[in-house]
PDB file of C-alpha atoms in Angstrom:
ATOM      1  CA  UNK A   1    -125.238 -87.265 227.339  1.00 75.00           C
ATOM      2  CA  UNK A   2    -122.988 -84.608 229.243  1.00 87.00           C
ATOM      3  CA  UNK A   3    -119.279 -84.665 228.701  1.00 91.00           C
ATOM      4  CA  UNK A   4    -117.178 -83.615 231.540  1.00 87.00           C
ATOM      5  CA  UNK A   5    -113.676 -85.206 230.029  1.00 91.00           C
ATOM      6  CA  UNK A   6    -111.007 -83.448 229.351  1.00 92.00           C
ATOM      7  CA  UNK A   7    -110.640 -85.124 225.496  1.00 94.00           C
ATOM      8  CA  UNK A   8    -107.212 -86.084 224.935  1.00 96.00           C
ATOM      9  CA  UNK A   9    -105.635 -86.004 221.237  1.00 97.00           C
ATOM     10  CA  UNK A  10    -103.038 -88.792 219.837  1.00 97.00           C
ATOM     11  CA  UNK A  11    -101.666 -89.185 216.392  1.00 96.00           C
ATOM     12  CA  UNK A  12    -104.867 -88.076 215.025  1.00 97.00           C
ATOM     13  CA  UNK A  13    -106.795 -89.175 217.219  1.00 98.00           C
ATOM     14  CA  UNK A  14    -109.357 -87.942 219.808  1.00 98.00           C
ATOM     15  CA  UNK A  15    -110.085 -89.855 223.088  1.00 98.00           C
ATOM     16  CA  UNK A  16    -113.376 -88.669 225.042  1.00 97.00           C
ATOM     17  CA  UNK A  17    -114.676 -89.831 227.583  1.00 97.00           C
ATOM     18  CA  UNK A  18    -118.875 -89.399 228.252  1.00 97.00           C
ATOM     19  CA  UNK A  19    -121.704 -89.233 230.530  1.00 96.00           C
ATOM     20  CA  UNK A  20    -123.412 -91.822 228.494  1.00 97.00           C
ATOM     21  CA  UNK A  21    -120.621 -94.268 229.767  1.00 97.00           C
ATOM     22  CA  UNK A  22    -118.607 -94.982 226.631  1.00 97.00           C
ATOM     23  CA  UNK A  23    -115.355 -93.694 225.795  1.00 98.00           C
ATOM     24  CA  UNK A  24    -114.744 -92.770 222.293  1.00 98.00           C
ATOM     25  CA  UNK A  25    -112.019 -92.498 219.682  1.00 98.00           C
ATOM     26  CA  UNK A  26    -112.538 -89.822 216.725  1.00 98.00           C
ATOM     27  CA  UNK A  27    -110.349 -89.319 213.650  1.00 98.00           C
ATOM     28  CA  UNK A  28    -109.765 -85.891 214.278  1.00 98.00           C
ATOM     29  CA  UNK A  29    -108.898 -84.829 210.324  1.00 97.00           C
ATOM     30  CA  UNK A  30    -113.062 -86.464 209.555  1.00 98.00           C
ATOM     31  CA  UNK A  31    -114.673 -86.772 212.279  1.00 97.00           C
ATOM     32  CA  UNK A  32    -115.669 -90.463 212.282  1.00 98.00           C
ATOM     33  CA  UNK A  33    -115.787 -92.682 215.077  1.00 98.00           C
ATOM     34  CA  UNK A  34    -112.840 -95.216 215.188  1.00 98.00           C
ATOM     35  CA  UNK A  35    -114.215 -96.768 218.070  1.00 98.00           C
ATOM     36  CA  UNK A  36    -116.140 -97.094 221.554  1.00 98.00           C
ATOM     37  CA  UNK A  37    -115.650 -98.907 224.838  1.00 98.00           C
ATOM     38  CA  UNK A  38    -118.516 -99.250 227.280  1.00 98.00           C
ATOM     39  CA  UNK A  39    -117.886 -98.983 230.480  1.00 98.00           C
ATOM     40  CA  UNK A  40    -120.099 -99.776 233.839  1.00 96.00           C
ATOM     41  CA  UNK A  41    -120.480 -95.782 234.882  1.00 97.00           C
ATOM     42  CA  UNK A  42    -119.969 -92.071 233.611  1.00 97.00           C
ATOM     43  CA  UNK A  43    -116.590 -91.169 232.286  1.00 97.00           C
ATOM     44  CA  UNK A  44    -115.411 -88.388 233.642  1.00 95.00           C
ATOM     45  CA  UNK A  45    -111.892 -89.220 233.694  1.00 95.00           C
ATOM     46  CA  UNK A  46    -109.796 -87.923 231.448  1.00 95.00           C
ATOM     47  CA  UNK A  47    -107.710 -90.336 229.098  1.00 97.00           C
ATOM     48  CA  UNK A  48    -104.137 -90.978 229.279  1.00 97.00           C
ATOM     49  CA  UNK A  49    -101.805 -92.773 226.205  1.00 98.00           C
ATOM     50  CA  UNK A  50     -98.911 -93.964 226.491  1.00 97.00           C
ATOM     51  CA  UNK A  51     -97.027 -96.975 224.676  1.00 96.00           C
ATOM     52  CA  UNK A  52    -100.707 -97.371 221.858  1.00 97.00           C
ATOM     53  CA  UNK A  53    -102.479 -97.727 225.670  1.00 98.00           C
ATOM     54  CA  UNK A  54    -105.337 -95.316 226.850  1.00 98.00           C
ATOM     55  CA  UNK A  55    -105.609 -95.851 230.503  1.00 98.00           C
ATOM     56  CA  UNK A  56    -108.717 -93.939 232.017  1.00 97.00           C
ATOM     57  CA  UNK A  57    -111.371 -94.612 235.265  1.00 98.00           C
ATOM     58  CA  UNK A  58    -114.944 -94.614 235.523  1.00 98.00           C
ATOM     59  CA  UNK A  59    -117.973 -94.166 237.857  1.00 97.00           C
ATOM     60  CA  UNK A  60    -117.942 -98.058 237.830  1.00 98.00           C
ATOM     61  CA  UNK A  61    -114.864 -97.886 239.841  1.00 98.00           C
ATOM     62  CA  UNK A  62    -113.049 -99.705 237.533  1.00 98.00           C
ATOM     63  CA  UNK A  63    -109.474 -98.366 235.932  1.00 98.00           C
ATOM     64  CA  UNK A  64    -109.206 -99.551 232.309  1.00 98.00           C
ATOM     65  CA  UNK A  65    -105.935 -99.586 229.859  1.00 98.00           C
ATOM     66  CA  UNK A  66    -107.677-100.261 226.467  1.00 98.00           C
ATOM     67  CA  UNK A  67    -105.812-101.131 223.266  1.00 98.00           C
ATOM     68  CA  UNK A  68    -106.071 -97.312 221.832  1.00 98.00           C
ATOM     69  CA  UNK A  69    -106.038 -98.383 217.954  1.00 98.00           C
ATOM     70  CA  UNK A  70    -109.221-100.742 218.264  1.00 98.00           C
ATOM     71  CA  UNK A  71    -110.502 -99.937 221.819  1.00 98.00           C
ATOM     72  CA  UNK A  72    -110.128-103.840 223.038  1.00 98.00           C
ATOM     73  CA  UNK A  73    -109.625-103.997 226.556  1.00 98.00           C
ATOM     74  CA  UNK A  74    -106.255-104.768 227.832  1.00 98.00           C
ATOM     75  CA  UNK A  75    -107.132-105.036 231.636  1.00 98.00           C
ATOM     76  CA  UNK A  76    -109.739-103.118 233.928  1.00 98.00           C
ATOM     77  CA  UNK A  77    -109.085-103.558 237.963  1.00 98.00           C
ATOM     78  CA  UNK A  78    -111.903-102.457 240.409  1.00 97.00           C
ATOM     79  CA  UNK A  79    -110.971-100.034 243.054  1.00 97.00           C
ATOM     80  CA  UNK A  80    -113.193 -99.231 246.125  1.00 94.00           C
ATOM     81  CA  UNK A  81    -115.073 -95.719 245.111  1.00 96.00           C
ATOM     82  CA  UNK A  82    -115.617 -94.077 241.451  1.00 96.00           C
ATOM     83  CA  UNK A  83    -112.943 -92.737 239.598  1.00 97.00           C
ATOM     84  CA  UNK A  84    -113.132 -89.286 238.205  1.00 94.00           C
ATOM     85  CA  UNK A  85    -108.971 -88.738 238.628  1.00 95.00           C
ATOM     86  CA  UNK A  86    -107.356 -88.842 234.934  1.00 95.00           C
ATOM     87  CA  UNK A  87    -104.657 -91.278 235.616  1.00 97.00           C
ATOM     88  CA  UNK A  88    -101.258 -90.522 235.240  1.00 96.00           C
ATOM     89  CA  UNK A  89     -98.694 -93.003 234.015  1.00 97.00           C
ATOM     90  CA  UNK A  90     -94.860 -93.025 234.807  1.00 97.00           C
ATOM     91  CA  UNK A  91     -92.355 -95.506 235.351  1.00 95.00           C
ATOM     92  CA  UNK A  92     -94.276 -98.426 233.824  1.00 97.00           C
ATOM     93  CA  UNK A  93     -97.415 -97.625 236.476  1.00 98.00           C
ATOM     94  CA  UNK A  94    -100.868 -96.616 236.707  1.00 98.00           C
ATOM     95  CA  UNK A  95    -101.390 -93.661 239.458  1.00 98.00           C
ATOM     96  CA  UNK A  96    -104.870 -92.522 240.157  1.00 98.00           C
ATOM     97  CA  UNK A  97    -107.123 -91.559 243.050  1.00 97.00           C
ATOM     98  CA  UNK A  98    -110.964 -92.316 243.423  1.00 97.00           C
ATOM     99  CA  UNK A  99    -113.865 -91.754 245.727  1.00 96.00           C
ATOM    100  CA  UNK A 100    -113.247 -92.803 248.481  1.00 97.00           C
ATOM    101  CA  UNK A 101    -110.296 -91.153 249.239  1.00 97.00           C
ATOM    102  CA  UNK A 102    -107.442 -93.545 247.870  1.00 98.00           C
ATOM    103  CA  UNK A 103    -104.647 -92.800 245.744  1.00 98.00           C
ATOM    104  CA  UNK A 104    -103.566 -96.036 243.364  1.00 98.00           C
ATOM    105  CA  UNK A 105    -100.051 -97.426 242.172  1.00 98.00           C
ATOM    106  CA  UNK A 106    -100.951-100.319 238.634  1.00 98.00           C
ATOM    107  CA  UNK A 107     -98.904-101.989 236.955  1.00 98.00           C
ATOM    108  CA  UNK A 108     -99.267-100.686 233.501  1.00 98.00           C
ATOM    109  CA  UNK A 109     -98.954-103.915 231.745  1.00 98.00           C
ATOM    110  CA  UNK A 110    -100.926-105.951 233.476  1.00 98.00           C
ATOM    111  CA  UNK A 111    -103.330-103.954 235.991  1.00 98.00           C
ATOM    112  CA  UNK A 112    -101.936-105.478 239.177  1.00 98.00           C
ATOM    113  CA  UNK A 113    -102.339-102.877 241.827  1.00 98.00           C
ATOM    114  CA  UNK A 114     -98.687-102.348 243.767  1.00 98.00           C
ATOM    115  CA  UNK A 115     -99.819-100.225 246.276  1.00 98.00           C
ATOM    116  CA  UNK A 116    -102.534 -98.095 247.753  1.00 98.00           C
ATOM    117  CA  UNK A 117    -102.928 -95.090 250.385  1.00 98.00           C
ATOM    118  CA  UNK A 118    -105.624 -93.501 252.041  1.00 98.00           C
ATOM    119  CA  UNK A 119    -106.322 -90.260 252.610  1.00 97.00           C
ATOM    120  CA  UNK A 120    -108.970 -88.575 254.266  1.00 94.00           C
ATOM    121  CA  UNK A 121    -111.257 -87.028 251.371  1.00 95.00           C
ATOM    122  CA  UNK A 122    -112.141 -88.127 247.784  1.00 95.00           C
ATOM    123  CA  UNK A 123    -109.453 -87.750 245.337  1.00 95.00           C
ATOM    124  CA  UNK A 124    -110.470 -86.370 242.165  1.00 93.00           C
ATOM    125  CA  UNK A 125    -107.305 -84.337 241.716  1.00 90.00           C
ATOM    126  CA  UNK A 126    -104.715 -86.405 238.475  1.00 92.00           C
ATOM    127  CA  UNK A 127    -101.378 -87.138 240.509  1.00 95.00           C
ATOM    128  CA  UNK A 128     -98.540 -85.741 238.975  1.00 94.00           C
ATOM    129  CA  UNK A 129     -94.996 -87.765 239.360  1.00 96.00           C
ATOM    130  CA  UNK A 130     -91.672 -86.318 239.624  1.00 94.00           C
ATOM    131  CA  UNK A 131     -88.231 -87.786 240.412  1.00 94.00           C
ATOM    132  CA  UNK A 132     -89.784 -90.463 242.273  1.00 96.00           C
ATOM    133  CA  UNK A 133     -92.140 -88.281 243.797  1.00 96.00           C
ATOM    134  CA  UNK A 134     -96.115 -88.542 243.719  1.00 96.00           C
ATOM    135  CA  UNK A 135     -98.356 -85.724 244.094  1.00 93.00           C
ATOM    136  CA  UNK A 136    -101.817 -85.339 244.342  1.00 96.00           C
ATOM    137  CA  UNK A 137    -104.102 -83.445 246.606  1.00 92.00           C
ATOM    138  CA  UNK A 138    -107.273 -84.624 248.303  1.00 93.00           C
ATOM    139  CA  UNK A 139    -110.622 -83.556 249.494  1.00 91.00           C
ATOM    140  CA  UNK A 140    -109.664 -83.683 253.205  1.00 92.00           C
ATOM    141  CA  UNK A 141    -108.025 -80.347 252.265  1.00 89.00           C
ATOM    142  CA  UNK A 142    -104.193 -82.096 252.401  1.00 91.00           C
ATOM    143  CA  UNK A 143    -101.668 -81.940 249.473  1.00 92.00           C
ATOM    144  CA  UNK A 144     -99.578 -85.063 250.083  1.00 94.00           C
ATOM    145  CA  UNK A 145     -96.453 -86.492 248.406  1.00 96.00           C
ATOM    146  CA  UNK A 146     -95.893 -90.114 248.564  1.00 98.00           C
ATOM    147  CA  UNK A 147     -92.777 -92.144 247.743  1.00 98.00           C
ATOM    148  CA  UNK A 148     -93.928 -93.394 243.892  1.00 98.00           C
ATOM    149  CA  UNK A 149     -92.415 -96.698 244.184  1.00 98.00           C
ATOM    150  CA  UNK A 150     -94.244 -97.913 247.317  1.00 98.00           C
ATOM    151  CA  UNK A 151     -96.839 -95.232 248.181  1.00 98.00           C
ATOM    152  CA  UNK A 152     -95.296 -94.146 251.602  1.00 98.00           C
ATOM    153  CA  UNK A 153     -96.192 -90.482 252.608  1.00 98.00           C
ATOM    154  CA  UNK A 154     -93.025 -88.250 252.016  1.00 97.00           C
ATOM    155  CA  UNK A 155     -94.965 -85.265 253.562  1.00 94.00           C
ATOM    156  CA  UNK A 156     -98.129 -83.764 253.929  1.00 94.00           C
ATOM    157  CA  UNK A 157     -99.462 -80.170 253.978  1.00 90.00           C
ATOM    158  CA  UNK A 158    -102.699 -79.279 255.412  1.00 89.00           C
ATOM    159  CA  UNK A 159    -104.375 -76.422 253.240  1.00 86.00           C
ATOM    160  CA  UNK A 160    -107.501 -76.089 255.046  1.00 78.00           C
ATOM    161  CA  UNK A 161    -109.644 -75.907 251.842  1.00 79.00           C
ATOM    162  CA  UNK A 162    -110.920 -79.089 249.569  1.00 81.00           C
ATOM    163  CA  UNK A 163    -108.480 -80.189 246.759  1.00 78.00           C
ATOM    164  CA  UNK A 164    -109.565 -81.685 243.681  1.00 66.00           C
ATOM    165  CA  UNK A 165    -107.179 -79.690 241.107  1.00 67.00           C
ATOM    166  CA  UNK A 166    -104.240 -81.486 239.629  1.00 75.00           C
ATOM    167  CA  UNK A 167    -100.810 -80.301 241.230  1.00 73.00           C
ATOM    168  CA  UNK A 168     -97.915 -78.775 239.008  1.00 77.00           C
ATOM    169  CA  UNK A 169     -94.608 -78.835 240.249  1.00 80.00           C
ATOM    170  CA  UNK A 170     -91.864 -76.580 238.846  1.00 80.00           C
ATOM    171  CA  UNK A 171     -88.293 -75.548 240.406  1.00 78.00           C
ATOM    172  CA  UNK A 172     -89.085 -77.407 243.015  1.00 81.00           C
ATOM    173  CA  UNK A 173     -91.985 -75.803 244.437  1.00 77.00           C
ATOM    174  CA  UNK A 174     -95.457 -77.559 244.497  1.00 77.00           C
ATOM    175  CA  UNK A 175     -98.104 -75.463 242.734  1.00 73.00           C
ATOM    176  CA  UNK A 176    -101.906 -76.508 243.485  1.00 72.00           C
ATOM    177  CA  UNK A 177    -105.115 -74.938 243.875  1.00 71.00           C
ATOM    178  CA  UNK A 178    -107.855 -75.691 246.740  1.00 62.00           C
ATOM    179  CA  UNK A 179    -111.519 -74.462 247.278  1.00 62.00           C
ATOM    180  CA  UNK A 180    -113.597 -72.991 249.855  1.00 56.00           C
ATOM    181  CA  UNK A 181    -117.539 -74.651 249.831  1.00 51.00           C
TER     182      UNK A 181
END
């Protein structure tokens, strides 16, 4: 199986998601498995940790936070469209986009969703949050930034191109890139 994951690497630890469904932990220093979650679809979200929690969605269009010593599953909640955004956490919540074009709020600890918003494309881009801020661009070729604590759009800025990179934001200027098809 393909792996399209960006692995992600905690006190020793490497968390991969895979084609084959499964996400995996790896003791980095041996190379042994520590564990493996199966999940309903391809992972090709990349894991987050935070707080001994790996949160991370799937072509299931579930988002799961998973216990990241033993892989148990704390909470998965269903959204409407596969999830190939790497979620971002901040603030004691889940952010993430999907398929069919929505943009997530979670509650961390218990996978409640707070809030949603729609945009016009699928979001694959990872939101990034800052000072209260949400970013995240879309394939409707839009970068928007919502209000993080209830998902309101701040502002929105048409780039005429798809979006599916992650945005950076530094100074306070917005740094993203879109693509022609």
């Amino acid at each position: 199986a393909g792996v399209d994951s960006s692995p992600t690497i905690v006190n020793g630890t490497l968390y991969v998601g895979s084609d084959d469904g499964n996400v995996y932990a790896i003791d980095v220093a041996n190379g042994t498995l520590e564990w493996q979650f199966p999940t309903g679809g391809k992972v090709r979200s990349s894991p987050t940790v935070v707080n001994d929690r790996l949160y991370l969605g799937s072509e299931d269009g579930n988002v799961y936070a998973l216990n990241a010593t033993d892989g148990s599953e704390v909470w998965s909640t269903a959204t409407s469209g596969w999830v190939w955004s790497s979620p971002t956490v901040a603030n004691a919540t889940v952010y993430v986009g999907n398929e069919a074009g929505n943009v997530y709020a979670f509650d961390a600890a218990t996978g409640t969703e707070e809030w949603n918003f729609t945009t016009g494309g699928n979001v694959r881009s990872s939101p990034t949050v800052l000072d209260g801020t949400l970013y995240v661009g879309s394939y409707d070729g839009s970068l928007y930034a919502l209000d993080a604590e209830n998902g309101t759009a701040v502002w929105t800025r048409d780039l005429d191109d798809s979006i599916f990179a992650s945005p950076t934001v530094v100074n306070g200027s917005v740094y993203i890139r879109s693509y022609s098809f």
